[in-house]
mmCIF file of C-alpha atoms in Angstrom:
data_model
loop_
_atom_site.group_PDB
_atom_site.id
_atom_site.type_symbol
_atom_site.label_atom_id
_atom_site.label_comp_id
_atom_site.label_asym_id
_atom_site.label_seq_id
_atom_site.Cartn_x
_atom_site.Cartn_y
_atom_site.Cartn_z
ATOM 1 C CA MET A 1 -214.167 -57.866 -35.679
ATOM 2 C CA ARG A 2 -210.717 -56.261 -35.787
ATOM 3 C CA ILE A 3 -207.201 -57.094 -36.805
ATOM 4 C CA VAL A 4 -204.840 -57.724 -33.903
ATOM 5 C CA PHE A 5 -201.307 -56.544 -34.588
ATOM 6 C CA CYS A 6 -198.233 -57.807 -32.728
ATOM 7 C CA LEU A 7 -196.545 -55.025 -30.830
ATOM 8 C CA GLY A 8 -193.228 -56.412 -31.951
ATOM 9 C CA LEU A 9 -193.754 -55.583 -35.628
ATOM 10 C CA VAL A 10 -191.340 -52.994 -36.882
ATOM 11 C CA ALA A 11 -192.534 -49.462 -37.486
ATOM 12 C CA ALA A 12 -192.044 -49.737 -41.234
ATOM 13 C CA LEU A 13 -194.408 -52.712 -41.495
ATOM 14 C CA LEU A 14 -197.037 -50.944 -39.432
ATOM 15 C CA GLY A 15 -196.875 -47.869 -41.575
ATOM 16 C CA VAL A 16 -195.717 -45.505 -38.860
ATOM 17 C CA ILE A 17 -193.900 -42.275 -39.572
ATOM 18 C CA PRO A 18 -191.866 -41.538 -36.426
ATOM 19 C CA ALA A 19 -192.267 -37.964 -35.239
ATOM 20 C CA LYS A 20 -189.422 -35.853 -33.989
ATOM 21 C CA ALA A 21 -189.840 -34.663 -30.422
ATOM 22 C CA ASP A 22 -190.684 -31.156 -31.557
ATOM 23 C CA GLU A 23 -193.129 -32.400 -34.214
ATOM 24 C CA ALA A 24 -195.592 -34.147 -31.895
ATOM 25 C CA CYS A 25 -198.780 -32.298 -31.116
ATOM 26 C CA LEU A 26 -198.625 -29.797 -28.294
ATOM 27 C CA GLY A 27 -201.390 -30.632 -26.565
ATOM 28 C CA PRO A 28 -213.574 -23.929 -41.645
ATOM 29 C CA ILE A 29 -216.515 -24.670 -41.428
ATOM 30 C CA ALA A 30 -218.360 -26.337 -44.318
ATOM 31 C CA ARG A 31 -219.952 -23.540 -46.263
ATOM 32 C CA HIS A 32 -223.282 -25.373 -46.243
ATOM 33 C CA ALA A 33 -224.492 -22.522 -44.067
ATOM 34 C CA PRO A 34 -227.980 -22.331 -42.549
ATOM 35 C CA ARG A 35 -230.247 -19.767 -44.157
ATOM 36 C CA ALA A 36 -232.756 -17.218 -42.960
ATOM 37 C CA PRO A 37 -236.376 -17.437 -44.212
ATOM 38 C CA ASP A 38 -235.515 -15.059 -47.062
ATOM 39 C CA GLY A 39 -232.712 -17.373 -48.213
ATOM 40 C CA THR A 40 -229.844 -15.232 -46.918
ATOM 41 C CA PRO A 41 -227.001 -17.358 -45.519
ATOM 42 C CA ILE A 42 -226.542 -17.073 -41.757
ATOM 43 C CA LEU A 43 -222.789 -16.793 -41.507
ATOM 44 C CA PRO A 44 -220.922 -17.884 -38.386
ATOM 45 C CA ALA A 45 -219.123 -15.400 -36.200
ATOM 46 C CA ARG A 46 -215.518 -14.638 -37.073
ATOM 47 C CA LEU A 47 -213.010 -16.823 -35.256
ATOM 48 C CA GLN A 48 -210.639 -15.305 -32.731
ATOM 49 C CA SER A 49 -206.906 -16.047 -32.773
ATOM 50 C CA GLY A 50 -207.105 -19.041 -30.424
ATOM 51 C CA GLU A 51 -210.196 -20.682 -31.930
ATOM 52 C CA VAL A 52 -210.949 -23.423 -34.452
ATOM 53 C CA ARG A 53 -214.377 -24.206 -35.876
ATOM 54 C CA LEU A 54 -215.332 -27.869 -36.343
ATOM 55 C CA THR A 55 -218.398 -28.787 -38.420
ATOM 56 C CA TYR A 56 -219.799 -32.281 -38.967
ATOM 57 C CA VAL A 57 -220.862 -32.565 -42.602
ATOM 58 C CA GLY A 58 -221.824 -36.232 -42.287
ATOM 59 C CA HIS A 59 -220.513 -39.837 -42.408
ATOM 60 C CA ALA A 60 -216.744 -39.319 -41.888
ATOM 61 C CA THR A 61 -216.513 -35.793 -43.286
ATOM 62 C CA PHE A 62 -215.825 -32.784 -41.097
ATOM 63 C CA THR A 63 -214.579 -29.335 -41.926
ATOM 64 C CA ILE A 64 -211.963 -27.624 -39.799
ATOM 65 C CA GLU A 65 -211.612 -23.846 -40.102
ATOM 66 C CA THR A 66 -208.710 -21.834 -38.688
ATOM 67 C CA PRO A 67 -208.566 -18.196 -37.550
ATOM 68 C CA GLY A 68 -206.549 -17.437 -40.702
ATOM 69 C CA GLY A 69 -209.384 -18.649 -42.898
ATOM 70 C CA VAL A 70 -207.934 -22.011 -43.955
ATOM 71 C CA THR A 71 -210.511 -24.770 -44.389
ATOM 72 C CA ALA A 72 -209.772 -28.503 -44.401
ATOM 73 C CA ALA A 73 -212.269 -31.275 -45.198
ATOM 74 C CA THR A 74 -211.753 -34.840 -43.975
ATOM 75 C CA ASP A 75 -212.480 -38.033 -45.946
ATOM 76 C CA TYR A 76 -213.495 -35.943 -48.954
ATOM 77 C CA ASN A 77 -215.721 -37.949 -51.325
ATOM 78 C CA ASP A 78 -218.419 -37.768 -53.995
ATOM 79 C CA TYR A 79 -221.394 -38.405 -51.693
ATOM 80 C CA VAL A 80 -221.042 -36.263 -48.576
ATOM 81 C CA ARG A 81 -219.055 -33.079 -48.990
ATOM 82 C CA PRO A 82 -219.090 -29.428 -47.949
ATOM 83 C CA GLU A 83 -220.831 -27.004 -50.255
ATOM 84 C CA ALA A 84 -217.714 -24.934 -50.951
ATOM 85 C CA LEU A 85 -214.264 -26.191 -51.802
ATOM 86 C CA PRO A 86 -211.777 -26.572 -48.948
ATOM 87 C CA ASP A 87 -208.150 -25.519 -49.144
ATOM 88 C CA VAL A 88 -207.076 -28.977 -47.967
ATOM 89 C CA ALA A 89 -208.860 -32.282 -48.604
ATOM 90 C CA THR A 90 -207.794 -35.499 -46.871
ATOM 91 C CA MET A 91 -208.990 -38.909 -48.046
ATOM 92 C CA ASN A 92 -208.850 -42.575 -47.014
ATOM 93 C CA HIS A 93 -209.079 -45.754 -49.041
ATOM 94 C CA ALA A 94 -211.574 -48.071 -47.327
ATOM 95 C CA HIS A 95 -214.341 -47.421 -49.857
ATOM 96 C CA SER A 96 -215.939 -44.735 -51.974
ATOM 97 C CA THR A 97 -217.593 -42.732 -49.185
ATOM 98 C CA HIS A 98 -214.108 -41.866 -47.932
ATOM 99 C CA PHE A 99 -212.361 -40.699 -51.112
ATOM 100 C CA THR A 100 -212.920 -39.587 -54.670
ATOM 101 C CA HIS A 101 -211.058 -40.307 -57.880
ATOM 102 C CA ARG A 102 -212.127 -36.867 -59.106
ATOM 103 C CA PRO A 103 -211.209 -34.181 -56.553
ATOM 104 C CA ASP A 104 -211.820 -30.683 -57.889
ATOM 105 C CA PRO A 105 -208.544 -29.361 -59.345
ATOM 106 C CA ALA A 106 -209.216 -26.052 -57.575
ATOM 107 C CA ILE A 107 -208.526 -27.696 -54.180
ATOM 108 C CA ARG A 108 -205.041 -26.516 -53.276
ATOM 109 C CA HIS A 109 -203.928 -29.657 -51.458
ATOM 110 C CA VAL A 110 -205.358 -33.182 -51.869
ATOM 111 C CA LEU A 111 -203.790 -35.592 -49.378
ATOM 112 C CA ARG A 112 -204.384 -39.283 -50.064
ATOM 113 C CA GLY A 113 -204.087 -41.357 -46.919
ATOM 114 C CA TRP A 114 -203.177 -44.652 -48.556
ATOM 115 C CA GLY A 115 -199.973 -45.965 -50.075
ATOM 116 C CA ARG A 116 -199.415 -46.667 -53.740
ATOM 117 C CA SER A 117 -197.472 -49.755 -54.896
ATOM 118 C CA GLY A 118 -196.722 -50.615 -51.286
ATOM 119 C CA GLU A 119 -195.268 -47.225 -50.485
ATOM 120 C CA MET A 120 -196.065 -45.475 -47.228
ATOM 121 C CA PRO A 121 -198.078 -42.250 -47.616
ATOM 122 C CA ARG A 122 -196.202 -39.312 -46.125
ATOM 123 C CA HIS A 123 -197.760 -35.904 -45.578
ATOM 124 C CA ASP A 124 -196.642 -32.945 -43.515
ATOM 125 C CA LEU A 125 -198.232 -29.808 -44.918
ATOM 126 C CA GLN A 126 -198.213 -26.256 -43.644
ATOM 127 C CA GLU A 127 -200.948 -24.107 -45.210
ATOM 128 C CA ARG A 128 -200.787 -20.701 -43.527
ATOM 129 C CA ASP A 129 -201.917 -21.280 -39.916
ATOM 130 C CA LEU A 130 -202.852 -24.959 -40.390
ATOM 131 C CA ARG A 131 -200.494 -27.916 -40.224
ATOM 132 C CA VAL A 132 -201.726 -31.311 -41.486
ATOM 133 C CA ARG A 133 -199.763 -34.524 -41.123
ATOM 134 C CA ASN A 134 -200.573 -38.224 -41.208
ATOM 135 C CA VAL A 135 -199.815 -41.469 -39.412
ATOM 136 C CA PRO A 136 -200.618 -44.495 -41.631
ATOM 137 C CA THR A 137 -202.480 -47.573 -40.394
ATOM 138 C CA ASN A 138 -203.654 -50.763 -42.071
ATOM 139 C CA ILE A 139 -207.132 -51.823 -43.167
ATOM 140 C CA ARG A 140 -208.940 -55.059 -43.903
ATOM 141 C CA SER A 141 -208.938 -55.646 -47.629
ATOM 142 C CA GLY A 142 -211.963 -57.191 -49.327
ATOM 143 C CA MET A 143 -214.261 -56.268 -46.416
ATOM 144 C CA GLY A 144 -213.751 -59.257 -44.146
ATOM 145 C CA GLU A 145 -211.987 -61.676 -46.480
ATOM 146 C CA GLY A 146 -208.967 -61.897 -44.208
ATOM 147 C CA ARG A 147 -206.521 -59.846 -46.249
ATOM 148 C CA THR A 148 -204.713 -56.741 -45.096
ATOM 149 C CA GLU A 149 -204.037 -53.609 -47.115
ATOM 150 C CA PHE A 150 -200.933 -52.118 -45.576
ATOM 151 C CA TYR A 151 -201.002 -48.319 -45.336
ATOM 152 C CA GLY A 152 -204.622 -48.276 -46.527
ATOM 153 C CA ASN A 153 -205.724 -45.667 -43.974
ATOM 154 C CA SER A 154 -204.198 -42.620 -42.339
ATOM 155 C CA ILE A 155 -204.909 -40.877 -39.094
ATOM 156 C CA PHE A 156 -204.763 -37.237 -40.168
ATOM 157 C CA ILE A 157 -203.700 -34.749 -37.520
ATOM 158 C CA PHE A 158 -204.664 -31.084 -37.786
ATOM 159 C CA GLU A 159 -202.795 -28.488 -35.733
ATOM 160 C CA ALA A 160 -204.058 -24.916 -35.478
ATOM 161 C CA ALA A 161 -204.553 -22.252 -32.822
ATOM 162 C CA GLY A 162 -202.704 -24.327 -30.226
ATOM 163 C CA LEU A 163 -205.076 -27.292 -30.689
ATOM 164 C CA CYS A 164 -204.421 -30.774 -32.043
ATOM 165 C CA ILE A 165 -207.326 -32.622 -33.704
ATOM 166 C CA ALA A 166 -206.938 -36.235 -34.868
ATOM 167 C CA HIS A 167 -209.287 -37.746 -37.456
ATOM 168 C CA LEU A 168 -208.949 -41.525 -37.146
ATOM 169 C CA GLY A 169 -210.304 -42.256 -40.617
ATOM 170 C CA HIS A 170 -211.492 -45.820 -41.306
ATOM 171 C CA LEU A 171 -209.457 -47.271 -38.456
ATOM 172 C CA HIS A 172 -209.467 -51.078 -38.217
ATOM 173 C CA HIS A 173 -207.085 -51.851 -35.329
ATOM 174 C CA THR A 174 -205.770 -50.555 -32.051
ATOM 175 C CA LEU A 175 -202.594 -48.495 -31.923
ATOM 176 C CA THR A 176 -199.048 -49.590 -31.173
ATOM 177 C CA PRO A 177 -196.505 -47.616 -29.145
ATOM 178 C CA GLU A 178 -194.963 -46.557 -32.462
ATOM 179 C CA HIS A 179 -198.282 -45.135 -33.635
ATOM 180 C CA LEU A 180 -198.790 -43.307 -30.356
ATOM 181 C CA ALA A 181 -195.316 -41.791 -30.443
ATOM 182 C CA ALA A 182 -195.887 -40.561 -33.997
ATOM 183 C CA ILE A 183 -199.302 -39.089 -33.181
ATOM 184 C CA GLY A 184 -198.302 -37.304 -29.973
ATOM 185 C CA GLN A 185 -200.748 -35.767 -27.498
ATOM 186 C CA VAL A 186 -204.091 -34.852 -29.050
ATOM 187 C CA ASP A 187 -206.874 -32.652 -27.704
ATOM 188 C CA VAL A 188 -209.819 -33.778 -29.855
ATOM 189 C CA VAL A 189 -210.403 -37.129 -31.567
ATOM 190 C CA LEU A 190 -212.886 -37.651 -34.403
ATOM 191 C CA ALA A 191 -213.716 -41.341 -34.102
ATOM 192 C CA ALA A 192 -215.682 -43.868 -36.168
ATOM 193 C CA VAL A 193 -218.092 -45.591 -33.769
ATOM 194 C CA ASP A 194 -220.101 -47.936 -36.022
ATOM 195 C CA GLY A 195 -218.498 -50.976 -34.389
ATOM 196 C CA SER A 196 -218.566 -53.143 -37.502
ATOM 197 C CA TRP A 197 -217.250 -51.636 -40.738
ATOM 198 C CA THR A 198 -214.338 -50.101 -38.836
ATOM 199 C CA ILE A 199 -212.922 -51.245 -35.493
ATOM 200 C CA ASP A 200 -215.320 -52.834 -32.986
ATOM 201 C CA LEU A 201 -216.641 -50.909 -29.998
ATOM 202 C CA SER A 202 -214.196 -52.451 -27.532
ATOM 203 C CA GLY A 203 -211.409 -51.536 -29.921
ATOM 204 C CA ILE A 204 -212.422 -47.899 -30.370
ATOM 205 C CA ALA A 205 -212.849 -47.548 -26.607
ATOM 206 C CA GLU A 206 -209.296 -48.874 -26.219
ATOM 207 C CA VAL A 207 -207.972 -46.461 -28.847
ATOM 208 C CA ILE A 208 -209.631 -43.529 -27.080
ATOM 209 C CA GLY A 209 -208.033 -44.713 -23.850
ATOM 210 C CA GLN A 210 -204.667 -44.871 -25.591
ATOM 211 C CA LEU A 211 -204.923 -41.339 -26.988
ATOM 212 C CA ARG A 212 -206.554 -39.759 -23.906
ATOM 213 C CA PRO A 213 -208.080 -36.714 -25.626
ATOM 214 C CA LYS A 214 -210.118 -34.144 -23.740
ATOM 215 C CA MET A 215 -212.926 -34.491 -26.292
ATOM 216 C CA VAL A 216 -214.204 -37.181 -28.652
ATOM 217 C CA VAL A 217 -216.623 -36.403 -31.482
ATOM 218 C CA PRO A 218 -218.372 -39.508 -32.883
ATOM 219 C CA MET A 219 -218.708 -40.096 -36.633
ATOM 220 C CA HIS A 220 -219.433 -42.934 -39.048
ATOM 221 C CA TYR A 221 -222.572 -44.274 -37.407
ATOM 222 C CA PHE A 222 -225.695 -45.120 -39.340
ATOM 223 C CA SER A 223 -228.503 -44.782 -36.823
ATOM 224 C CA GLU A 224 -229.292 -43.421 -33.381
ATOM 225 C CA ARG A 225 -229.218 -46.983 -32.052
ATOM 226 C CA VAL A 226 -225.644 -47.486 -33.255
ATOM 227 C CA LEU A 227 -224.604 -44.172 -31.701
ATOM 228 C CA GLN A 228 -226.283 -45.089 -28.412
ATOM 229 C CA ASN A 229 -224.406 -48.391 -28.299
ATOM 230 C CA PHE A 230 -221.166 -46.424 -28.324
ATOM 231 C CA LEU A 231 -222.341 -43.790 -25.841
ATOM 232 C CA SER A 232 -223.534 -46.454 -23.404
ATOM 233 C CA LYS A 233 -220.112 -48.062 -23.484
ATOM 234 C CA MET A 234 -218.381 -44.771 -22.648
ATOM 235 C CA THR A 235 -220.591 -43.430 -19.837
ATOM 236 C CA GLU A 236 -218.343 -44.649 -17.019
ATOM 237 C CA THR A 237 -215.263 -42.853 -18.325
ATOM 238 C CA HIS A 238 -216.653 -39.829 -20.195
ATOM 239 C CA ALA A 239 -219.253 -37.123 -19.839
ATOM 240 C CA ILE A 240 -221.795 -37.271 -22.679
ATOM 241 C CA GLU A 241 -222.983 -34.019 -24.269
ATOM 242 C CA ARG A 242 -225.072 -33.203 -27.310
ATOM 243 C CA ALA A 243 -224.098 -29.957 -28.962
ATOM 244 C CA GLY A 244 -227.521 -29.438 -30.576
ATOM 245 C CA SER A 245 -225.829 -27.998 -33.673
ATOM 246 C CA THR A 246 -223.679 -29.085 -36.574
ATOM 247 C CA SER A 247 -220.607 -27.138 -35.453
ATOM 248 C CA LEU A 248 -218.732 -25.917 -32.427
ATOM 249 C CA VAL A 249 -215.928 -23.481 -31.785
ATOM 250 C CA LEU A 250 -212.973 -24.985 -29.968
ATOM 251 C CA SER A 251 -210.210 -23.301 -28.019
ATOM 252 C CA ARG A 252 -207.664 -24.577 -25.550
ATOM 253 C CA ALA A 253 -209.335 -22.599 -22.774
ATOM 254 C CA SER A 254 -212.738 -24.143 -23.523
ATOM 255 C CA LEU A 255 -211.658 -27.788 -23.535
ATOM 256 C CA PRO A 256 -213.546 -29.757 -20.869
ATOM 257 C CA GLN A 257 -211.755 -30.744 -17.665
ATOM 258 C CA ARG A 258 -213.341 -34.196 -17.667
ATOM 259 C CA PRO A 259 -212.977 -36.322 -20.828
ATOM 260 C CA THR A 260 -216.136 -35.695 -22.845
ATOM 261 C CA ILE A 261 -218.001 -37.218 -25.793
ATOM 262 C CA ARG A 262 -219.543 -34.328 -27.753
ATOM 263 C CA VAL A 263 -222.181 -35.342 -30.318
ATOM 264 C CA LEU A 264 -222.634 -32.976 -33.258
ATOM 265 C CA GLU A 265 -225.654 -32.919 -35.523
ATOM 266 C CA ARG A 266 -224.959 -33.693 -39.179
ATOM 267 C CA VAL A 267 -225.379 -31.219 -42.014
ATOM 268 C CA PHE A 268 -226.521 -34.157 -44.177
ATOM 269 C CA GLU A 269 -228.702 -36.301 -41.945
ATOM 270 C CA GLY A 270 -229.149 -39.019 -44.533
ATOM 271 C CA ARG A 271 -225.520 -40.104 -44.502
#
């Protein structure tokens, strides 16, 4: 089930922040590091100038690490989170596995993706070599009771090392031309593929077709069966690859030529 929005609604109602032409996209790892038998952390290799490391912590939480050492964590919450504090934490409002009322005060930037008192959330942050901005969307309020919370979710867009990564959050509807103009061209999309709590599978397939990223990384699925339902739907349009690890290093040069679904293992398998 998904909310269908009229394309004629004005951008303000839809919660879109128009992007200037030069603001659209051009195109750290969670410290829950694996350990050797003696307990010593196995640290990842240092990133080069054109690389970004993406790690799937679990549920809707990823960490994004830049060459300059900035770490961002998506949908930061009290249940699934990286072991060490990020520099930037983004959150969404659907329910408690996507935000926390008690973010650690040591986190430099906490970006809430929902509006307060009907106001549109607006973020455009530059933290050293990482830019983070948001495009608000709406969510079902009351989990299926037919109400809409305007500006209840944000698509957060991370720009670093010449790459543009979009985390769709708890997306509940397809995107309008105004959304697409504000987002710009993205390289990697982190997409919820549960098909029920968020947008349905036909809807997320349509959103991926709208954004046309080189790579999609699935998130927010609760079993292998649910993941397979999504993968089966995408086999005609995308290559399907399993990374066999919780993280991968991305660069513009390494992006696949054919649109690809890349499945990452989760640091926390139970979520």
